[in-house]
Short mmCIF file of C-alpha atoms and ligand atoms in Angstrom, two decimals:
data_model
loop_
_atom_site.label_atom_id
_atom_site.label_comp_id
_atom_site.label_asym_id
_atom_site.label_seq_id
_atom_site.Cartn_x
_atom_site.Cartn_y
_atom_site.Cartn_z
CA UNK A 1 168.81 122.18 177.53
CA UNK A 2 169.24 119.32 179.82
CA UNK A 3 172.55 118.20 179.19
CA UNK A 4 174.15 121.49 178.92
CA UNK A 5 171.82 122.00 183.27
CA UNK A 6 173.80 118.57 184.08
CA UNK A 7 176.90 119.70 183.31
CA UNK A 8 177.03 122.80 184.58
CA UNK A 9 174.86 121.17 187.75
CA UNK A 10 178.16 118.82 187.85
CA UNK A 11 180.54 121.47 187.68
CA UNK A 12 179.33 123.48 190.47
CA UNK A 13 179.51 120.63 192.34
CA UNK A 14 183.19 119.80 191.51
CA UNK A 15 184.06 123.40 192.36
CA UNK A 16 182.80 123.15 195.49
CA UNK A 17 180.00 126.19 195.02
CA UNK A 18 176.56 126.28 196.01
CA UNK A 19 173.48 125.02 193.96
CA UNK A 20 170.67 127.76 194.60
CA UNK A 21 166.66 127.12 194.44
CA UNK A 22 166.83 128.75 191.00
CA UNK A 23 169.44 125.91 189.68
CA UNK A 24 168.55 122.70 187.88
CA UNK A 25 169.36 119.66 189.49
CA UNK A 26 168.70 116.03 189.17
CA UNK A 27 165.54 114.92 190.49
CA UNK A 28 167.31 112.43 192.95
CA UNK A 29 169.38 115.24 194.65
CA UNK A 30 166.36 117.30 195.15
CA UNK A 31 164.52 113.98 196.42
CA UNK A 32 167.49 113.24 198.89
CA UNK A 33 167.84 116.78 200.17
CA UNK A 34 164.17 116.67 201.04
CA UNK A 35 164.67 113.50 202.70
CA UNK A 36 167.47 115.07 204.91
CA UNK A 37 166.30 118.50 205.35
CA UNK A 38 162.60 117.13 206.76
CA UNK A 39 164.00 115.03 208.53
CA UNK A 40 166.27 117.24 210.08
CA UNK A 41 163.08 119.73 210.80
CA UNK A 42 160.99 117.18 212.06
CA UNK A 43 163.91 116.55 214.50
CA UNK A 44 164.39 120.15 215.48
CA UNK A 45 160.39 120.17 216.48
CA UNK A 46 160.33 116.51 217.91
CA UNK A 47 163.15 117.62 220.52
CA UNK A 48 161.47 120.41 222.14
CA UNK A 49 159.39 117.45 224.01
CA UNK A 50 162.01 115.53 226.04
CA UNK A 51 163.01 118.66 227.61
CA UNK A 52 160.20 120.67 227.41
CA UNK A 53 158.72 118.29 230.38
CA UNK A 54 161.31 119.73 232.56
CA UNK A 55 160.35 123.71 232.08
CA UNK A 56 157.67 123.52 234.25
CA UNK A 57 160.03 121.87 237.09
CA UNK A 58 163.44 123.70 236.43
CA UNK A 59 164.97 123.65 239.81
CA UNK A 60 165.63 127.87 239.38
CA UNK A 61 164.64 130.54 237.25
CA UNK A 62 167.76 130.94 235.62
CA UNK A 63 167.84 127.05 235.14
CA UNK A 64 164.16 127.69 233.73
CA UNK A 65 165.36 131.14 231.80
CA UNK A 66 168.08 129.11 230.05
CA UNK A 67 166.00 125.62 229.09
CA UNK A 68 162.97 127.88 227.70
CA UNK A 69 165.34 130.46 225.61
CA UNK A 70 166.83 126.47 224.50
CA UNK A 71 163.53 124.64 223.36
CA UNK A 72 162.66 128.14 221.86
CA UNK A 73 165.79 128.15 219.65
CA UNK A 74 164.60 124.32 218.83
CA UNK A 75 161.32 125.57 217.13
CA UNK A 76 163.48 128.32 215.71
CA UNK A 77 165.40 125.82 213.63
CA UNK A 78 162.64 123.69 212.86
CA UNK A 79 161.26 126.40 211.12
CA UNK A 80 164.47 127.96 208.97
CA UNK A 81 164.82 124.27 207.96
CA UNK A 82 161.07 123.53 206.96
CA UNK A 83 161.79 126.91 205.05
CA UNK A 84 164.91 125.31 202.90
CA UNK A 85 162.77 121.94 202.59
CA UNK A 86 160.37 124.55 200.76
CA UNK A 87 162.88 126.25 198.20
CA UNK A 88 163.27 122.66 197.02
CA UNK A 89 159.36 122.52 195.91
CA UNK A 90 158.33 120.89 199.06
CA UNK A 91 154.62 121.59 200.44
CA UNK A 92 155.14 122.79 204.78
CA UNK A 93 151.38 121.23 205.27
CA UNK A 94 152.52 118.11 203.49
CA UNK A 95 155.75 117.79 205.82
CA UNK A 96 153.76 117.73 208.43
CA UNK A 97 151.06 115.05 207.66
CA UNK A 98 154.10 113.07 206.57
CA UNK A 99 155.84 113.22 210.00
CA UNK A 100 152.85 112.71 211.80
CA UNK A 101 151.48 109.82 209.97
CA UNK A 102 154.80 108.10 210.27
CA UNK A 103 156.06 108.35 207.08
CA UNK A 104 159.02 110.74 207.26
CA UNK A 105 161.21 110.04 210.02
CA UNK A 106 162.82 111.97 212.50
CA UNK A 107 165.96 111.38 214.67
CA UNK A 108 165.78 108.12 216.73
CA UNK A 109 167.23 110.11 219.94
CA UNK A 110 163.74 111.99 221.02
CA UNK A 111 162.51 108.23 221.53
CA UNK A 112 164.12 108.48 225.03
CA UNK A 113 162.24 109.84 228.28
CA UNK A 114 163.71 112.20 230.85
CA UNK A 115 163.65 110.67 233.83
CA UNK A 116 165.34 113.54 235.88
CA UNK A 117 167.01 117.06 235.73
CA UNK A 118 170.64 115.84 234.81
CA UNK A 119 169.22 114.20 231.81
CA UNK A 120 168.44 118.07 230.87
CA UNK A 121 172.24 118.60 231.54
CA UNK A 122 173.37 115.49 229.45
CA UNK A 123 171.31 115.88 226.45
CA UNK A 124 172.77 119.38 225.77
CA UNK A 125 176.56 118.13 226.42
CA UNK A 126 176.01 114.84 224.65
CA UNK A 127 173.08 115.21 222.07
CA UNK A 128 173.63 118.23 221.02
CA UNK A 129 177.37 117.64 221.10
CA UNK A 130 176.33 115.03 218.88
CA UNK A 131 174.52 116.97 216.64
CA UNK A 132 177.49 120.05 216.35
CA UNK A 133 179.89 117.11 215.53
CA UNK A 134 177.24 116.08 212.20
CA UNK A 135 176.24 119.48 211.45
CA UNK A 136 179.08 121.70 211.54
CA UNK A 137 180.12 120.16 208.11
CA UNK A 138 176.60 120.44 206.88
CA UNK A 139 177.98 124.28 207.11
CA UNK A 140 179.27 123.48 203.53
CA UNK A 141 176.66 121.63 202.15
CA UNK A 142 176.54 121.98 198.63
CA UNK A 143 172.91 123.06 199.05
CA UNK A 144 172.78 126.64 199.65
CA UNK A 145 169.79 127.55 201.58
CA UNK A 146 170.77 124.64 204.03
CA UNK A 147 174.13 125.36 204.81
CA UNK A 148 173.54 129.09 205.16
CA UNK A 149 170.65 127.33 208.05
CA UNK A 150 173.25 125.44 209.20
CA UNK A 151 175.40 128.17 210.56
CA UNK A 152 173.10 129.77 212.63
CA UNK A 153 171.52 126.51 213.90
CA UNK A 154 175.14 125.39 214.97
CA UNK A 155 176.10 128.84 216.53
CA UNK A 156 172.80 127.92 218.88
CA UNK A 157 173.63 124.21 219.16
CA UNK A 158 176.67 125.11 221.08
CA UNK A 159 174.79 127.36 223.30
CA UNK A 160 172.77 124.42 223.97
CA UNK A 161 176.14 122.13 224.32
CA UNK A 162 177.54 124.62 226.80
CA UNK A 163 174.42 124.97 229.24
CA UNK A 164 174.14 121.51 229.15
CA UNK A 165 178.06 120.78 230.26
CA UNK A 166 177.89 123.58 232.98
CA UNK A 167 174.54 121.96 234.72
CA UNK A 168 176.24 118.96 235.00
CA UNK A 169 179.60 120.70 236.55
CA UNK A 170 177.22 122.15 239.13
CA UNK A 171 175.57 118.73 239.64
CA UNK A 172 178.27 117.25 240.14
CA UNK A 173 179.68 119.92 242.59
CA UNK A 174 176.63 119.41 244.58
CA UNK A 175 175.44 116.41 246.76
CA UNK A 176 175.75 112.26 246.41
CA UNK A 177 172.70 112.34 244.92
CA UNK A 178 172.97 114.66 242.25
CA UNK A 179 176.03 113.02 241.44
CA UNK A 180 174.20 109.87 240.90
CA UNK A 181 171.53 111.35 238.75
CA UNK A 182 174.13 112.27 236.52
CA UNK A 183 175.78 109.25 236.55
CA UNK A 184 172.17 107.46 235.60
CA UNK A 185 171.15 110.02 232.89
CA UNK A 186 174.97 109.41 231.54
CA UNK A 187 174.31 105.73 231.52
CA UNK A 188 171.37 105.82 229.40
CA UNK A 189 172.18 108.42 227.27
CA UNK A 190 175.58 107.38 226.21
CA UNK A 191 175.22 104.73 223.65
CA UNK A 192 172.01 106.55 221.83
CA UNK A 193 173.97 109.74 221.17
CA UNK A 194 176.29 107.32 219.38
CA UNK A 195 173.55 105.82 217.43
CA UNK A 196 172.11 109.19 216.22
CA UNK A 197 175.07 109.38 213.49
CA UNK A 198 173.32 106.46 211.76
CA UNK A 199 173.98 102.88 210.84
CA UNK A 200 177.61 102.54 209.83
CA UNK A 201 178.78 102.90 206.90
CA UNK A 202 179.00 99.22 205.62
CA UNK A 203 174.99 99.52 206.36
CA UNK A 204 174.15 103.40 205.16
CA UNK A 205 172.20 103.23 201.97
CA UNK A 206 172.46 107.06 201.02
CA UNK A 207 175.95 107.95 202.54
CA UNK A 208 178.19 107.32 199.00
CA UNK A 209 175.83 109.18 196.79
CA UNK A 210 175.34 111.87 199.49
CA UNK A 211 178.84 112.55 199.67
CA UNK A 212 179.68 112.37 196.05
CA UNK A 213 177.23 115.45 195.48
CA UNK A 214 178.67 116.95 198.98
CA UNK A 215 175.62 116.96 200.66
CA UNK A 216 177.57 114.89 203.36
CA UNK A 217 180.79 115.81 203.80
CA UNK A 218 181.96 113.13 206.26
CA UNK A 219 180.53 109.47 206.86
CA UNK A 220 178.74 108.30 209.98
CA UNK A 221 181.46 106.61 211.12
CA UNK A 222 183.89 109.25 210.67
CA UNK A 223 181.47 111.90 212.47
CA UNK A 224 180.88 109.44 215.10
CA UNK A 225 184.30 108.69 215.75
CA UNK A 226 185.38 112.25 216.01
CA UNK A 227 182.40 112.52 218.70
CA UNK A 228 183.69 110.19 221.13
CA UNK A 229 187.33 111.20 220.61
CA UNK A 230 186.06 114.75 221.56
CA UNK A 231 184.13 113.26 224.18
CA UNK A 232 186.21 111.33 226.44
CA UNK A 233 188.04 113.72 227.86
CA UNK A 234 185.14 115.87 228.67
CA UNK A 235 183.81 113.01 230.57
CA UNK A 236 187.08 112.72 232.53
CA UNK A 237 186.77 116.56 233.25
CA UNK A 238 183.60 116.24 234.43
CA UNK A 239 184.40 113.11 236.71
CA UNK A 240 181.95 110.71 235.41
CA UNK A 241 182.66 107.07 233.43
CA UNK A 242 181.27 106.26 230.21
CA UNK A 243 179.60 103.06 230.12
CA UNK A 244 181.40 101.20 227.68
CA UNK A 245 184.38 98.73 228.94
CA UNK A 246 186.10 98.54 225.68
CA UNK A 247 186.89 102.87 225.81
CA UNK A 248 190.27 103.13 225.64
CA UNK A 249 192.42 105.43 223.50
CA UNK A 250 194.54 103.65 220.71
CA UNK A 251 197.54 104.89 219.72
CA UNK A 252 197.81 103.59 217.04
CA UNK A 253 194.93 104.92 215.45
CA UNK A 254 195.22 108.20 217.26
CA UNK A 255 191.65 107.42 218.24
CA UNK A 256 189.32 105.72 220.95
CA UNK A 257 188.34 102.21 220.03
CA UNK A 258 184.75 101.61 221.57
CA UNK A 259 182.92 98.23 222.47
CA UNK A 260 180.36 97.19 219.85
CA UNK A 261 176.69 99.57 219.39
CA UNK A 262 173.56 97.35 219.44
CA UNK A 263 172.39 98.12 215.77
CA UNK A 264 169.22 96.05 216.49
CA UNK A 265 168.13 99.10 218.90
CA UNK A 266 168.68 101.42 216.71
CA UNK A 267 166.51 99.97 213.78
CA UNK A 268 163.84 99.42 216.32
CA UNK A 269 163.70 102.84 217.33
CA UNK A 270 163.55 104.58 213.57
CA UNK A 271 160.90 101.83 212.79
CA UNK A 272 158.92 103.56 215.63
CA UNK A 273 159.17 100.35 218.40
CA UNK A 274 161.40 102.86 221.09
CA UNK A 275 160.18 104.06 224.69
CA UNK A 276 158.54 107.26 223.44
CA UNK A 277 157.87 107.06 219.64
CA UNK A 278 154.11 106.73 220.01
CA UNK A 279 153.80 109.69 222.99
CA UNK A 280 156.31 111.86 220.91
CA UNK A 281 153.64 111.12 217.67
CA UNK A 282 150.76 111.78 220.08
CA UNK A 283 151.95 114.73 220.95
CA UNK A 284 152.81 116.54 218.13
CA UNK A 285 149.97 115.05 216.83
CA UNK A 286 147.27 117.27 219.23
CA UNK A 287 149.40 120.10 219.38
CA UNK A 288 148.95 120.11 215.34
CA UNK A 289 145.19 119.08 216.26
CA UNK A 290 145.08 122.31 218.49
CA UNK A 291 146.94 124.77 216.28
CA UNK A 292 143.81 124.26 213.63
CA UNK A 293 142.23 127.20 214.86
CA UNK A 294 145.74 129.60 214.64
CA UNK A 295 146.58 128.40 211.25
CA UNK A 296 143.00 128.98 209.76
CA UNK A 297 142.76 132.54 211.88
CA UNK A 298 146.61 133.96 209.70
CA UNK A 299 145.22 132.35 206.18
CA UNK A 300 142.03 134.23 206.89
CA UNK A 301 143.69 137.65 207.88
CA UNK A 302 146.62 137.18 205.20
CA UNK A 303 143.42 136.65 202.62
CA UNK A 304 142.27 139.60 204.03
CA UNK A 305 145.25 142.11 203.63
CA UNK A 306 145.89 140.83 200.50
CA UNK A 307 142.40 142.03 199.30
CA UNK A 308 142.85 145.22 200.90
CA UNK A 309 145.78 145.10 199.46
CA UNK A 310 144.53 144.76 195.89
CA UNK A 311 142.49 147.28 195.65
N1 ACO B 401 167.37 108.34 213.55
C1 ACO B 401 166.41 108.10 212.65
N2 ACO B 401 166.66 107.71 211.38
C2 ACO B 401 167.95 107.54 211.05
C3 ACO B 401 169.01 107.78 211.94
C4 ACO B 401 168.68 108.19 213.24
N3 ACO B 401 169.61 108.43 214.18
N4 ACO B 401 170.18 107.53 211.30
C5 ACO B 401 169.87 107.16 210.06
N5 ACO B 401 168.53 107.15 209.91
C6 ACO B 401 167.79 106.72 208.72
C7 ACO B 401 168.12 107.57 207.52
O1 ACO B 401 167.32 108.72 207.50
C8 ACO B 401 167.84 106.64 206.39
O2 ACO B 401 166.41 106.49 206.20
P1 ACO B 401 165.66 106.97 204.86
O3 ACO B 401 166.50 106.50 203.71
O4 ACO B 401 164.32 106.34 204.94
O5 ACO B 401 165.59 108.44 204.94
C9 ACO B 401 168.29 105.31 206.95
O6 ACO B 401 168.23 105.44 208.36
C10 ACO B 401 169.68 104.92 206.49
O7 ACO B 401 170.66 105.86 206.97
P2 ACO B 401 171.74 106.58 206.05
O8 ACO B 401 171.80 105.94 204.70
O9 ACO B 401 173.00 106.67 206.80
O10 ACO B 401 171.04 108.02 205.86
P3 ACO B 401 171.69 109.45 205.68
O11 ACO B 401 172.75 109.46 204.65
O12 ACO B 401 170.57 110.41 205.52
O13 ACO B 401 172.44 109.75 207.09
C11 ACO B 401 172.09 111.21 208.98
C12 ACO B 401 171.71 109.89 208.28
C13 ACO B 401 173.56 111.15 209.37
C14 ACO B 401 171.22 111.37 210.22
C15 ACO B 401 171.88 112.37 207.98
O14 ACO B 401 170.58 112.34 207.44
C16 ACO B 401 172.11 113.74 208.56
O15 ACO B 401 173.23 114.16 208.75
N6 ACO B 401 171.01 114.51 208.82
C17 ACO B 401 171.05 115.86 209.30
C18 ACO B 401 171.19 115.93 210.77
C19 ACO B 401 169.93 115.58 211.52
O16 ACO B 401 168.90 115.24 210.99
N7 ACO B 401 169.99 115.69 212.83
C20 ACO B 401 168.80 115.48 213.64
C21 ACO B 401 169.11 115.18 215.02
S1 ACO B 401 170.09 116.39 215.80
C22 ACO B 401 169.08 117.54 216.50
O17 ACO B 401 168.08 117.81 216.02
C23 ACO B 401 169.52 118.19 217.79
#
């Protein structure tokens, strides 16, 4: 019965083991893992535009080998993580209209344009550093089918970290001017990568109850702190300045202390006000328009095989 599911729902938890599709759980854990898992997806899909502008004007093939093997890994994990979102009852089709109608979010960092090569280079070392820093934990979710995701997604997100560290080493071997495009894309990408590890934690609605049923394993700050401490001295390797005047490490804390984040940016970017969010909803939007025809030609030849099948 139900009390006797709750218990041993809470046990598992407490041991630290997986919950499986097949397990009862509350109705609120299934609701939050939805939450995060679309999200997460939507993300994964979302993110193939900012860079996929670049493939047609990668400055090499092997630049251009490297950024299309990377955006294809994006759909990739889009799609193992719509496929958890499903073994928690949750309808692919219905993701979709959700995300494109606005009404499941995706990560506020794909709201940004790329204005030149090097931000190719900087999104891999610092978004996607970003996103290893929140997802490695996620790695021992207490949801199975989206920590087993997890690994593989993170095994490709540091593919994606490294490509993006060594274009920039090359840029900024090469001329003044690559050196300053790296410097700009730096600029402007540097306080949004902070941002993408959500409000803090004084301000982060879900973050107690997610952790309690070790969905989260760390809080935003905490993730985002270990982010820039990991981050600083790759920027010093690299030769370039972060843009924040208050960076400095504290010994104290054994940690960077860094200037203040403008929250107000943030929450105008997830409620769909940033420099992109309508072109990245267009988008997706027609390329959903202009899939009609694929998805309705496999549900017509899957009907078909599976009366063939039948008889
Ligand atoms: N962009 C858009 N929305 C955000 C962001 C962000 N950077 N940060 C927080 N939010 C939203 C939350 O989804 C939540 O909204 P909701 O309740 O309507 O769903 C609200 O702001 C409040 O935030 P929190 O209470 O802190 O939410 P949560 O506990 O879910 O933590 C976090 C947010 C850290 C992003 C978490 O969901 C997570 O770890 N998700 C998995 C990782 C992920 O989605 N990464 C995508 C980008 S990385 C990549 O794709 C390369």
């Amino acid at each position: 019965d139900e009390t006797e599911a709750q218990a041993r729902f809470e046990r598992l938890i407490a041991e630290d083991q997986r919950i499986e599709p097949r397990d009862w759980m509350p109705e609120a854990y299934r609701a939050t893992l939805i939450r995060q898992v679309a999200q997460h997806a939507h993300s994964e899909i979302i993110g193939m535009q900012p860079e996929g502008a670049w493939l047609t004007r990668a400055p090499s093939l092997r630049r251009k080998a490297i950024l299309l093997a990377k955006v294809q890994d994006e759909a990739g994990h889009g799609l193992y993580l719509y496929s958890a979102c499903e073994t928690l009852g949750a309808d692919r089709a219905d993701l979709t209209e959700k995300l494109v109608t606005g009404r499941q979010k995706y990560s506020s960092i794909f709201n940004y344009p790329t204005l030149s090569f090097a931000d190719v280079g900087v999104i891999g070392w610092l978004v996607d550093g970003a996103a290893i820093c929140n997802q490695v934990p996620l790695c021992r979710s207490s949801y199975g089918p989206y920590a087993r995701a997890m690994i593989r997604i993170c095994k490709e997100e540091s593919f994606h970290q490294r490509q993006g560290y060594e274009l920039l080493m090359t840029m900024m071997g090469g001329t003044e001017e690559q050196r300053a495009q790296v410097r700009d894309a730096v600029d402007r990408w540097w306080w949004p990568s902070l941002m993408m590890f959500g409000p803090p934690d004084a301000e982060s609605p879900n973050t107690a109850r997610s952790m309690a049923w070790r969905i989260k394993r760390h809080t935003n700050d905490e993730l985002r702190q270990r982010f820039v401490d990991i981050t600083v001295p790759q920027a010093e390797a690299l030769g370039v300045s972060l843009p924040d005047p208050d960076l400095r490490w504290n010994a104290e804390r054994g940690h960077y202390d860094h200037g203040p984040i403008d929250w107000d940016e943030l929450s105008r970017v997830i409620r769909g006000d940033g420099p992109c969010n309508a072109e990245r909803i267009a988008t997706r939007r027609a390329a959903h328009r202009d899939g009609e025809w694929v998805r309705r030609a496999a549900s017509a030849h899957a009907a078909k095989r599976a009366a063939r099948d039948a008889v």
